[in-house]
Amino acid sequence: MLTIYSDDHRLHHGKGELNDGELQPCYECPERADQVLEAVRRAKLGDIVLPDDFGLGPVRAVHDVRYVDFLQRAWGLWAAEGRSSDALPLAWPVRGMRQLEPDYIDGKLSYFSFDAGTPITAGTWTAVTTGANIAVTGAARLLAGDASAFALSRPPGHHAARDYFGGYCFLNNAAIAAQYLRDNGASRIAILDVDYHHGNGTQSIFYDRSDVLFVSIHADPKNEYPFFLGHADERGAGDGDGYNLNLPLPWQSGADKWFAALETGLTRVREFAPDYVVVSLGVDTYVGDPISQFRLESDDYLEMGSRIAALGMPLLFVLEGGYAVAEVGTNVTNVLLGATR
Ligand code: 6XA
Ligand code: ZN
């Protein structure tokens, strides 16, 4: 399996996120990708190549033009106020407030976000646009006939919606890849999101469409981030009715419950018969993950990969979460090895 990777991810390195009532070091850090890259090399998964540059076309096919413009300018506007710390939002337009984009950068940060855990730094724009190119390069390889590819990028993407960032995510790499496949000849795409957290951004982007099926296995949002999307009764709207499948699980779920949910999800994917499957590959379902409450073991990821590959469909794996830095490489690579055996 080909891996697409660039060192540009290092340019996004936040100092802190608001967690447990304190500004704490970011869990989403460059060492995560370093560990995954090293594990891919160790496992001899296949060639590792740089992404091609697709420009902003594929990004704008998914994200709002004003949001993309904001992301590009945000650090410059923040730094122009004499700040050198990370840019973080502090207030949100909740029920009853006006949804108007403010002029001042502090207001813009809030308008285009949904949490205070996702800092923008000097290199964030370069890192996230390279991340999108990595995902699109993987999609292009599937279109060229590869059976599978691995987009090794960070920061992750599945919480980013059409016009807001959050959950460590800015551009929705999996959604951008899926849309690129659609725009280049594919009729139907399934996105299978196995990250511990619900992919609220991906769901919202495709919620009213029947050409992109979204299936997600995640911790129940009644107790877990992102809290405000990811319930089982969210099944899609309009043309998309029936094309969104959420499989929330309780805290402390282990392999039994998780793989039962996977079978339900895979059955729906088979029935949909997509041309391509994009896997939002987060391994924060791991028992040792510092911010999560599921109980998968490293060997379970081999099984995950082989069950997904049993679909017999072209697979694009896109890296999402996973914060047990010492094990993240093994766990991700186990999925990919399981998918190629
Ligand atoms: C809130 C938790 C962010 C979760 C990020 C993640 N600080 N999403 O791993 O998949
Ligand atoms: Zn996650």
XYZ file of C-alpha atoms and ligand atoms in Angstrom:
352
model
C 0.000 0.000 0.000
C 1.281 3.454 -0.956
C 1.678 6.038 1.833
C 1.458 9.758 1.033
C 3.324 11.947 3.519
C 4.963 15.373 3.893
C 6.987 16.953 6.721
C 4.737 20.037 6.402
C 2.576 18.663 9.236
C 5.278 19.931 11.640
C 4.330 23.513 10.764
C 1.156 23.047 12.807
C 2.263 22.715 16.405
C -0.102 24.275 18.928
C 1.160 25.182 22.383
C -2.041 24.507 24.247
C -5.696 23.472 24.281
C -8.328 24.150 26.921
C -8.825 20.843 28.757
C -10.011 19.959 32.295
C -10.324 23.679 32.986
C -6.691 24.428 32.173
C -4.581 25.335 29.169
C -2.715 22.041 28.642
C -0.184 20.862 26.046
C -1.886 19.822 22.799
C -2.548 16.095 22.497
C -2.582 16.539 18.732
C 1.199 16.926 18.235
C 3.832 16.326 15.500
C 5.206 13.254 17.318
C 2.000 11.399 16.384
C 2.795 11.546 12.671
C 6.486 10.819 13.344
C 5.481 7.603 15.121
C 3.105 6.566 12.345
C 5.719 7.242 9.653
C 8.322 5.225 11.535
C 5.893 2.311 11.967
C 4.966 2.376 8.262
C 8.681 2.158 7.422
C 9.297 -0.597 9.981
C 6.380 -2.640 8.635
C 7.573 -2.177 5.029
C 4.042 -1.263 4.076
C 5.146 0.062 0.675
C 6.476 3.219 -0.993
C 6.188 6.592 0.736
C 5.692 9.549 -1.615
C 5.143 13.305 -1.366
C 1.707 14.706 -2.281
C 0.989 16.456 -5.580
C -0.309 20.030 -5.480
C -3.973 20.253 -6.504
C -4.412 23.919 -5.542
C -7.480 25.048 -3.608
C -10.056 23.651 -6.075
C -10.707 20.388 -4.183
C -10.789 22.285 -0.845
C -13.337 24.814 -2.131
C -15.466 21.968 -3.520
C -16.204 21.051 0.123
C -15.573 24.154 2.238
C -17.199 27.591 2.140
C -15.162 30.190 0.233
C -15.304 32.707 3.111
C -14.166 30.053 5.597
C -11.204 29.054 3.421
C -10.289 32.733 3.042
C -10.514 33.154 6.838
C -8.200 30.153 7.466
C -5.665 31.559 5.019
C -5.660 35.011 6.665
C -6.279 34.148 10.332
C -2.704 33.944 11.598
C -1.710 37.152 9.808
C -4.646 39.066 11.325
C -3.880 37.651 14.791
C -0.130 38.411 14.575
C -0.904 41.934 13.334
C -2.394 42.593 16.807
C 1.054 41.959 18.284
C 0.284 38.460 19.550
C 2.771 35.628 19.235
C 0.779 32.990 21.178
C -1.593 30.562 19.421
C -4.858 32.012 18.109
C -7.817 30.589 20.084
C -11.509 31.563 20.089
C -13.341 32.501 23.288
C -17.053 33.116 22.548
C -19.667 31.492 20.326
C -22.924 32.668 18.737
C -25.333 30.273 20.488
C -29.159 30.114 20.427
C -30.756 33.473 19.749
C -27.552 35.311 18.819
C -26.751 36.756 15.375
C -24.793 34.655 12.869
C -22.807 37.528 11.375
C -19.084 37.402 10.607
C -17.381 40.040 12.793
C -14.681 42.333 11.405
C -12.183 41.833 14.221
C -10.020 38.677 14.254
C -11.119 37.582 17.757
C -14.729 37.579 16.595
C -13.891 35.833 13.330
C -12.123 33.029 15.228
C -15.315 32.414 17.198
C -17.603 32.705 14.183
C -15.661 30.035 12.263
C -15.150 27.531 15.131
C -16.940 25.421 17.725
C -14.365 24.804 20.456
C -11.323 26.202 22.292
C -9.150 23.148 21.755
C -7.988 23.898 18.245
C -5.240 26.545 18.108
C -4.226 28.265 14.883
C -0.450 28.778 14.618
C 1.859 30.484 12.125
C 2.188 27.329 10.013
C -1.346 25.972 10.288
C -2.456 27.084 6.822
C 0.501 25.415 5.079
C 0.098 22.253 7.142
C -3.627 21.888 6.481
C -3.442 22.630 2.757
C -0.668 20.050 2.450
C -2.900 17.648 4.406
C -5.688 18.170 1.870
C -3.225 17.558 -0.980
C -2.140 14.324 0.725
C -5.750 13.089 0.834
C -6.418 14.117 -2.776
C -3.185 12.474 -3.943
C -4.449 9.264 -2.332
C -7.818 9.653 -4.050
C -6.061 10.185 -7.385
C -4.143 6.935 -6.867
C -7.407 5.044 -6.368
C -8.795 6.631 -9.545
C -5.631 5.414 -11.312
C -6.384 1.868 -10.178
C -4.573 1.321 -6.866
C -6.474 -1.014 -4.551
C -5.649 1.096 -1.494
C -3.664 4.103 -0.256
C -2.819 5.720 3.075
C -2.988 9.495 3.545
C -0.606 10.092 6.471
C -1.377 13.660 7.480
C -2.070 15.762 10.539
C -3.865 17.691 11.893
C -6.958 15.482 11.445
C -10.064 16.589 9.562
C -13.361 14.871 10.433
C -14.675 17.523 12.870
C -14.213 20.335 10.314
C -17.494 21.243 8.629
C -18.217 23.346 5.548
C -17.504 26.583 7.440
C -16.082 25.895 10.869
C -13.062 24.333 12.597
C -12.790 22.464 15.906
C -11.720 19.160 17.455
C -8.143 19.737 16.212
C -9.513 19.850 12.614
C -9.475 22.636 10.001
C -9.950 21.090 6.549
C -11.941 17.876 6.238
C -9.434 15.691 4.401
C -11.719 12.647 4.119
C -14.590 14.753 2.755
C -12.268 16.533 0.311
C -11.004 13.161 -0.969
C -14.563 11.791 -1.275
C -15.734 14.848 -3.209
C -12.671 14.654 -5.457
C -13.540 11.033 -6.283
C -17.113 12.101 -7.090
C -15.896 14.976 -9.270
C -13.623 12.647 -11.218
C -15.991 9.941 -12.293
C -17.113 7.956 -9.247
C -20.879 7.647 -8.683
C -21.026 6.604 -5.053
C -18.578 6.963 -2.165
C -18.864 5.502 1.323
C -17.042 7.153 4.205
C -16.458 4.785 7.124
C -15.391 6.722 10.224
C -13.802 4.468 12.863
C -12.362 7.263 15.035
C -13.490 7.256 18.691
C -15.206 10.627 18.185
C -18.161 11.290 15.926
C -17.174 12.894 12.609
C -19.635 15.744 12.910
C -17.992 17.714 10.108
C -18.154 14.893 7.587
C -21.740 14.079 8.535
C -22.864 17.672 8.110
C -21.111 18.115 4.753
C -22.923 15.158 3.158
C -26.103 15.058 5.282
C -28.526 15.905 2.476
C -26.867 13.789 -0.215
C -27.468 10.218 -1.370
C -24.220 9.899 -3.366
C -21.977 9.867 -0.271
C -22.875 7.429 2.505
C -21.521 8.305 5.957
C -21.158 5.513 8.527
C -19.611 6.272 11.933
C -18.823 4.153 15.011
C -18.064 6.406 17.995
C -18.575 7.156 21.667
C -22.127 8.239 22.463
C -22.324 12.053 22.210
C -24.516 12.098 25.335
C -21.228 11.712 27.227
C -18.500 12.439 24.733
C -17.143 15.170 22.498
C -18.376 16.578 20.112
C -21.600 16.311 22.238
C -23.941 18.022 19.766
C -24.013 15.579 16.839
C -23.627 11.829 16.383
C -26.893 10.376 17.758
C -28.422 7.236 16.234
C -31.535 9.070 15.039
C -29.518 11.303 12.673
C -30.219 9.422 9.441
C -29.801 12.141 6.790
C -32.203 14.704 5.342
C -33.975 15.234 2.013
C -32.214 13.222 -0.706
C -29.783 12.103 1.996
C -32.455 10.447 4.131
C -31.118 6.963 4.910
C -27.538 7.775 3.859
C -26.181 8.619 7.314
C -25.655 5.842 9.839
C -24.468 6.631 13.357
C -23.510 3.734 15.632
C -22.841 5.315 19.048
C -21.417 3.055 21.768
C -21.108 3.516 25.549
C -17.873 4.362 27.336
C -15.697 1.308 28.092
C -16.856 -0.523 24.956
C -14.322 -3.196 23.964
C -13.816 -5.453 20.945
C -17.140 -7.326 21.299
C -19.361 -4.274 21.047
C -17.062 -2.453 18.633
C -16.814 -5.259 16.057
C -20.568 -5.915 16.254
C -21.084 -2.253 15.322
C -18.499 -2.592 12.544
C -20.459 -5.506 11.030
C -23.631 -3.377 11.057
C -21.731 -0.575 9.341
C -20.096 -2.855 6.772
C -23.470 -4.427 5.930
C -24.804 -0.950 5.104
C -21.686 -0.176 3.022
C -22.110 -3.430 1.038
C -25.764 -2.651 0.400
C -24.799 0.836 -0.841
C -22.216 -0.686 -3.243
C -19.881 2.305 -3.490
C -17.122 2.695 -6.090
C -14.672 3.708 -3.344
C -14.501 3.653 0.449
C -12.760 6.436 2.384
C -11.846 5.326 5.915
C -11.492 8.049 8.526
C -8.842 6.165 10.466
C -8.601 7.267 14.069
C -7.080 4.895 16.617
C -8.190 6.785 19.730
C -10.416 3.731 20.340
C -7.251 2.224 21.905
C -7.456 1.174 25.582
C -4.439 3.354 26.410
C -5.624 6.517 24.676
C -5.299 9.458 27.086
C -8.515 11.267 26.061
C -10.818 8.350 25.192
C -12.867 5.620 26.898
C -12.944 2.586 24.579
C -10.923 -0.577 25.120
C -9.513 -1.868 21.820
C -6.119 -3.612 22.002
C -3.300 -3.314 19.444
C -4.101 -6.736 17.888
C -7.728 -5.670 17.340
C -6.504 -3.208 14.709
C -5.258 -6.084 12.507
C -8.766 -7.533 12.646
C -10.254 -4.115 11.893
C -8.141 -3.819 8.736
C -8.926 -7.311 7.491
C -12.680 -6.928 8.043
C -12.714 -3.603 6.177
C -10.645 -5.065 3.329
C -13.100 -7.989 3.096
C -15.463 -5.462 1.483
C -13.344 -6.036 -1.643
C -13.586 -2.337 -2.522
C -10.820 0.256 -3.187
C -9.864 1.826 0.152
C -8.416 5.222 0.988
C -7.290 5.428 4.615
C -7.077 8.985 5.977
C -5.445 9.517 9.383
C -7.658 11.096 12.062
C -7.149 10.841 15.874
C -5.098 8.669 18.238
C -3.086 10.202 21.083
C -1.276 7.313 22.800
C 1.908 8.485 21.089
C 4.005 5.387 21.873
C 1.399 3.037 20.358
C -0.207 5.159 17.639
C 2.220 3.937 14.959
C 1.680 0.255 15.730
C -2.086 0.631 15.936
C -2.451 2.544 12.652
C -0.028 0.248 10.844
C -1.851 -2.821 12.157
C -5.034 -1.639 10.413
C -3.134 -1.124 7.169
C -1.337 -4.483 7.452
C -4.637 -6.196 8.245
C -6.098 -4.614 5.106
C -3.301 -5.834 2.852
C -2.922 -9.434 4.041
C -11.773 17.902 22.726
C -11.525 16.568 22.101
C -11.134 16.659 20.682
C -11.201 15.329 20.004
C -10.337 15.262 18.792
C -10.415 13.946 18.098
N -10.629 18.579 23.089
N -11.353 13.757 17.213
O -9.639 13.030 18.279
O -11.459 12.655 16.485
Zn -10.942 11.226 17.741
